[in-house]
Amino acid sequence: MKEIVKQKKEKAVEDESDSDNLAFYSSSSSEITDIEEEIEKKREEEDFVISMINVNDYVLVRFVTKKTERHYVGKILGKVEGGEYLINFVRRKKSGYHFVFPDVEDQSMVSEDDIRKLPPPSFVGETARSKRKLVFSINFDKHNVN
């Protein structure tokens, strides 16, 4: 005889006090996570990070085309009026997520809305040439980084 196994499913339930706030819970757990609070917390963190961007910081820049969204890594050279930054971009090496500054500088003006601050990189390598490689302590897999 076959044994019937029941699986527990996650359910979405409307919060009784406000129909705009959704709360998710698992039938096997009584913990409730308020999604609106999580989203607001993320927004506050992002606003804090944007306000802390300074000259010489490394940033992840978002460029949106008609069909795709690409990200590039660069270094802030200066801030101009109107919430734009002058950025010197680095090139990603083919193997992994190592970055180097190109021989010919690649600079562009970018809106504050399209940048996110990165942690300071570490320089890797044993020779003068290989010490130009920058490595960041974050995972770029979620982004289309060039």
PDB file of C-alpha atoms in Angstrom:
ATOM      1  CA  MET A   1       0.000   0.000   0.000  1.00  0.00           C
ATOM      2  CA  LYS A   2       1.121   3.528  -0.712  1.00  0.00           C
ATOM      3  CA  GLU A   3       1.412   5.934   2.140  1.00  0.00           C
ATOM      4  CA  ILE A   4      -0.172   9.325   1.636  1.00  0.00           C
ATOM      5  CA  VAL A   5       2.089  12.181   2.654  1.00  0.00           C
ATOM      6  CA  LYS A   6       0.567  15.570   3.320  1.00  0.00           C
ATOM      7  CA  GLN A   7       2.699  18.609   2.556  1.00  0.00           C
ATOM      8  CA  LYS A   8       2.322  21.866   4.384  1.00  0.00           C
ATOM      9  CA  LYS A   9       2.000  24.901   2.149  1.00  0.00           C
ATOM     10  CA  GLU A  10       2.720  28.562   2.806  1.00  0.00           C
ATOM     11  CA  LYS A  11      -0.358  30.736   2.660  1.00  0.00           C
ATOM     12  CA  ALA A  12      -0.800  34.474   2.088  1.00  0.00           C
ATOM     13  CA  VAL A  13      -3.301  36.072   4.432  1.00  0.00           C
ATOM     14  CA  GLU A  14      -4.595  39.637   4.440  1.00  0.00           C
ATOM     15  CA  ASP A  15      -3.978  41.568   7.622  1.00  0.00           C
ATOM     16  CA  GLU A  16      -7.360  42.384   9.156  1.00  0.00           C
ATOM     17  CA  SER A  17      -6.418  45.977  10.072  1.00  0.00           C
ATOM     18  CA  ASP A  18      -5.324  47.032   6.588  1.00  0.00           C
ATOM     19  CA  SER A  19      -5.940  45.221   3.323  1.00  0.00           C
ATOM     20  CA  ASP A  20      -2.803  46.781   1.760  1.00  0.00           C
ATOM     21  CA  ASN A  21      -0.426  45.003   4.161  1.00  0.00           C
ATOM     22  CA  LEU A  22       0.112  41.323   3.448  1.00  0.00           C
ATOM     23  CA  ALA A  23       1.538  38.965   6.023  1.00  0.00           C
ATOM     24  CA  PHE A  24       2.968  35.545   5.150  1.00  0.00           C
ATOM     25  CA  TYR A  25       3.003  32.617   7.492  1.00  0.00           C
ATOM     26  CA  SER A  26       3.795  28.951   7.314  1.00  0.00           C
ATOM     27  CA  SER A  27       1.236  26.532   8.653  1.00  0.00           C
ATOM     28  CA  SER A  28       4.052  24.812  10.538  1.00  0.00           C
ATOM     29  CA  SER A  29       5.218  28.036  12.215  1.00  0.00           C
ATOM     30  CA  SER A  30       3.436  30.745  14.145  1.00  0.00           C
ATOM     31  CA  GLU A  31       5.975  33.429  13.209  1.00  0.00           C
ATOM     32  CA  ILE A  32       4.625  36.219  11.039  1.00  0.00           C
ATOM     33  CA  THR A  33       6.822  38.422   8.857  1.00  0.00           C
ATOM     34  CA  ASP A  34       5.461  41.787   7.857  1.00  0.00           C
ATOM     35  CA  ILE A  35       6.669  42.416   4.315  1.00  0.00           C
ATOM     36  CA  GLU A  36       5.929  46.138   4.451  1.00  0.00           C
ATOM     37  CA  GLU A  37       8.298  46.545   7.425  1.00  0.00           C
ATOM     38  CA  GLU A  38      11.042  44.655   5.587  1.00  0.00           C
ATOM     39  CA  ILE A  39      10.644  46.795   2.467  1.00  0.00           C
ATOM     40  CA  GLU A  40      10.721  50.015   4.500  1.00  0.00           C
ATOM     41  CA  LYS A  41      13.825  48.833   6.366  1.00  0.00           C
ATOM     42  CA  LYS A  42      15.594  48.123   3.047  1.00  0.00           C
ATOM     43  CA  ARG A  43      14.655  51.575   1.726  1.00  0.00           C
ATOM     44  CA  GLU A  44      16.033  53.267   4.836  1.00  0.00           C
ATOM     45  CA  GLU A  45      19.286  51.310   4.529  1.00  0.00           C
ATOM     46  CA  GLU A  46      19.619  52.278   0.854  1.00  0.00           C
ATOM     47  CA  ASP A  47      18.919  55.949   1.617  1.00  0.00           C
ATOM     48  CA  PHE A  48      21.598  55.839   4.304  1.00  0.00           C
ATOM     49  CA  VAL A  49      24.106  54.255   1.927  1.00  0.00           C
ATOM     50  CA  ILE A  50      23.396  56.822  -0.809  1.00  0.00           C
ATOM     51  CA  SER A  51      23.889  59.713   1.607  1.00  0.00           C
ATOM     52  CA  MET A  52      27.251  58.297   2.650  1.00  0.00           C
ATOM     53  CA  ILE A  53      28.796  58.232  -0.851  1.00  0.00           C
ATOM     54  CA  ASN A  54      32.028  60.222  -1.000  1.00  0.00           C
ATOM     55  CA  VAL A  55      34.824  60.912  -3.464  1.00  0.00           C
ATOM     56  CA  ASN A  56      37.115  57.853  -3.904  1.00  0.00           C
ATOM     57  CA  ASP A  57      34.363  55.395  -2.889  1.00  0.00           C
ATOM     58  CA  TYR A  58      33.693  52.397  -5.124  1.00  0.00           C
ATOM     59  CA  VAL A  59      30.163  52.020  -6.455  1.00  0.00           C
ATOM     60  CA  LEU A  60      27.986  49.673  -8.479  1.00  0.00           C
ATOM     61  CA  VAL A  61      26.362  51.606 -11.336  1.00  0.00           C
ATOM     62  CA  ARG A  62      23.136  50.526 -13.047  1.00  0.00           C
ATOM     63  CA  PHE A  63      22.668  51.145 -16.778  1.00  0.00           C
ATOM     64  CA  VAL A  64      19.269  50.295 -18.233  1.00  0.00           C
ATOM     65  CA  THR A  65      18.919  49.579 -21.951  1.00  0.00           C
ATOM     66  CA  LYS A  66      15.772  48.741 -23.905  1.00  0.00           C
ATOM     67  CA  LYS A  67      16.042  45.018 -23.205  1.00  0.00           C
ATOM     68  CA  THR A  68      18.458  44.548 -20.310  1.00  0.00           C
ATOM     69  CA  GLU A  69      19.865  46.040 -17.167  1.00  0.00           C
ATOM     70  CA  ARG A  70      23.639  45.982 -16.749  1.00  0.00           C
ATOM     71  CA  HIS A  71      25.845  46.902 -13.818  1.00  0.00           C
ATOM     72  CA  TYR A  72      29.364  48.304 -13.823  1.00  0.00           C
ATOM     73  CA  VAL A  73      31.862  48.947 -11.047  1.00  0.00           C
ATOM     74  CA  GLY A  74      33.536  52.316 -10.760  1.00  0.00           C
ATOM     75  CA  LYS A  75      35.282  54.792  -8.486  1.00  0.00           C
ATOM     76  CA  ILE A  76      33.787  58.186  -7.604  1.00  0.00           C
ATOM     77  CA  LEU A  77      36.010  61.019  -8.871  1.00  0.00           C
ATOM     78  CA  GLY A  78      33.715  63.885  -7.924  1.00  0.00           C
ATOM     79  CA  LYS A  79      30.203  65.104  -7.278  1.00  0.00           C
ATOM     80  CA  VAL A  80      28.553  67.851  -9.316  1.00  0.00           C
ATOM     81  CA  GLU A  81      25.377  69.832  -8.729  1.00  0.00           C
ATOM     82  CA  GLY A  82      22.116  68.127  -9.546  1.00  0.00           C
ATOM     83  CA  GLY A  83      22.906  64.831  -7.819  1.00  0.00           C
ATOM     84  CA  GLU A  84      25.321  63.491 -10.421  1.00  0.00           C
ATOM     85  CA  TYR A  85      28.711  61.894  -9.920  1.00  0.00           C
ATOM     86  CA  LEU A  86      31.765  61.665 -12.155  1.00  0.00           C
ATOM     87  CA  ILE A  87      32.806  58.006 -12.139  1.00  0.00           C
ATOM     88  CA  ASN A  88      35.921  56.266 -13.457  1.00  0.00           C
ATOM     89  CA  PHE A  89      34.922  52.722 -14.410  1.00  0.00           C
ATOM     90  CA  VAL A  90      36.976  49.571 -13.988  1.00  0.00           C
ATOM     91  CA  ARG A  91      36.968  46.512 -16.254  1.00  0.00           C
ATOM     92  CA  ARG A  92      35.998  43.037 -15.106  1.00  0.00           C
ATOM     93  CA  LYS A  93      38.588  40.369 -15.830  1.00  0.00           C
ATOM     94  CA  LYS A  94      37.290  37.300 -17.652  1.00  0.00           C
ATOM     95  CA  SER A  95      38.033  34.928 -14.799  1.00  0.00           C
ATOM     96  CA  GLY A  96      35.874  35.622 -11.771  1.00  0.00           C
ATOM     97  CA  TYR A  97      35.057  38.966 -10.276  1.00  0.00           C
ATOM     98  CA  HIS A  98      38.440  40.665 -10.377  1.00  0.00           C
ATOM     99  CA  PHE A  99      38.485  44.226 -11.667  1.00  0.00           C
ATOM    100  CA  VAL A 100      41.256  46.447 -13.071  1.00  0.00           C
ATOM    101  CA  PHE A 101      41.481  50.058 -14.184  1.00  0.00           C
ATOM    102  CA  PRO A 102      41.871  50.225 -17.985  1.00  0.00           C
ATOM    103  CA  ASP A 103      44.861  51.929 -19.615  1.00  0.00           C
ATOM    104  CA  VAL A 104      42.535  54.542 -21.133  1.00  0.00           C
ATOM    105  CA  GLU A 105      40.225  56.011 -18.501  1.00  0.00           C
ATOM    106  CA  ASP A 106      36.524  55.282 -18.938  1.00  0.00           C
ATOM    107  CA  GLN A 107      34.655  58.137 -17.248  1.00  0.00           C
ATOM    108  CA  SER A 108      31.001  59.091 -17.226  1.00  0.00           C
ATOM    109  CA  MET A 109      28.492  61.254 -15.365  1.00  0.00           C
ATOM    110  CA  VAL A 110      25.936  59.127 -13.512  1.00  0.00           C
ATOM    111  CA  SER A 111      22.793  60.046 -11.605  1.00  0.00           C
ATOM    112  CA  GLU A 112      22.714  59.422  -7.872  1.00  0.00           C
ATOM    113  CA  ASP A 113      19.658  57.184  -8.363  1.00  0.00           C
ATOM    114  CA  ASP A 114      21.682  54.668 -10.389  1.00  0.00           C
ATOM    115  CA  ILE A 115      24.524  54.021  -7.945  1.00  0.00           C
ATOM    116  CA  ARG A 116      25.014  51.896  -4.840  1.00  0.00           C
ATOM    117  CA  LYS A 117      28.058  52.073  -2.608  1.00  0.00           C
ATOM    118  CA  LEU A 118      30.357  49.046  -2.477  1.00  0.00           C
ATOM    119  CA  PRO A 119      32.642  48.052   0.383  1.00  0.00           C
ATOM    120  CA  PRO A 120      36.303  49.008  -0.034  1.00  0.00           C
ATOM    121  CA  PRO A 121      38.113  46.535  -2.305  1.00  0.00           C
ATOM    122  CA  SER A 122      41.251  44.627  -1.518  1.00  0.00           C
ATOM    123  CA  PHE A 123      44.155  44.639  -3.948  1.00  0.00           C
ATOM    124  CA  VAL A 124      45.429  41.166  -4.807  1.00  0.00           C
ATOM    125  CA  GLY A 125      48.522  39.883  -6.521  1.00  0.00           C
ATOM    126  CA  GLU A 126      52.206  39.460  -5.883  1.00  0.00           C
ATOM    127  CA  THR A 127      53.658  41.488  -8.740  1.00  0.00           C
ATOM    128  CA  ALA A 128      53.190  45.179  -9.497  1.00  0.00           C
ATOM    129  CA  ARG A 129      51.028  44.317 -12.492  1.00  0.00           C
ATOM    130  CA  SER A 130      48.792  41.851 -10.665  1.00  0.00           C
ATOM    131  CA  LYS A 131      48.402  44.158  -7.648  1.00  0.00           C
ATOM    132  CA  ARG A 132      46.202  46.337  -9.840  1.00  0.00           C
ATOM    133  CA  LYS A 133      43.419  43.741  -9.450  1.00  0.00           C
ATOM    134  CA  LEU A 134      40.546  44.797  -7.211  1.00  0.00           C
ATOM    135  CA  VAL A 135      38.454  42.234  -5.354  1.00  0.00           C
ATOM    136  CA  PHE A 136      35.273  43.095  -3.461  1.00  0.00           C
ATOM    137  CA  SER A 137      33.929  41.151  -0.494  1.00  0.00           C
ATOM    138  CA  ILE A 138      30.442  40.805  -1.983  1.00  0.00           C
ATOM    139  CA  ASN A 139      28.764  38.394  -4.370  1.00  0.00           C
ATOM    140  CA  PHE A 140      27.931  39.916  -7.772  1.00  0.00           C
ATOM    141  CA  ASP A 141      25.968  36.880  -9.008  1.00  0.00           C
ATOM    142  CA  LYS A 142      22.582  38.621  -8.624  1.00  0.00           C
ATOM    143  CA  HIS A 143      23.672  41.442 -10.925  1.00  0.00           C
ATOM    144  CA  ASN A 144      24.620  41.454 -14.589  1.00  0.00           C
ATOM    145  CA  VAL A 145      28.101  42.878 -13.913  1.00  0.00           C
ATOM    146  CA  ASN A 146      30.403  43.669 -16.832  1.00  0.00           C
TER     147      ASN A 146
END
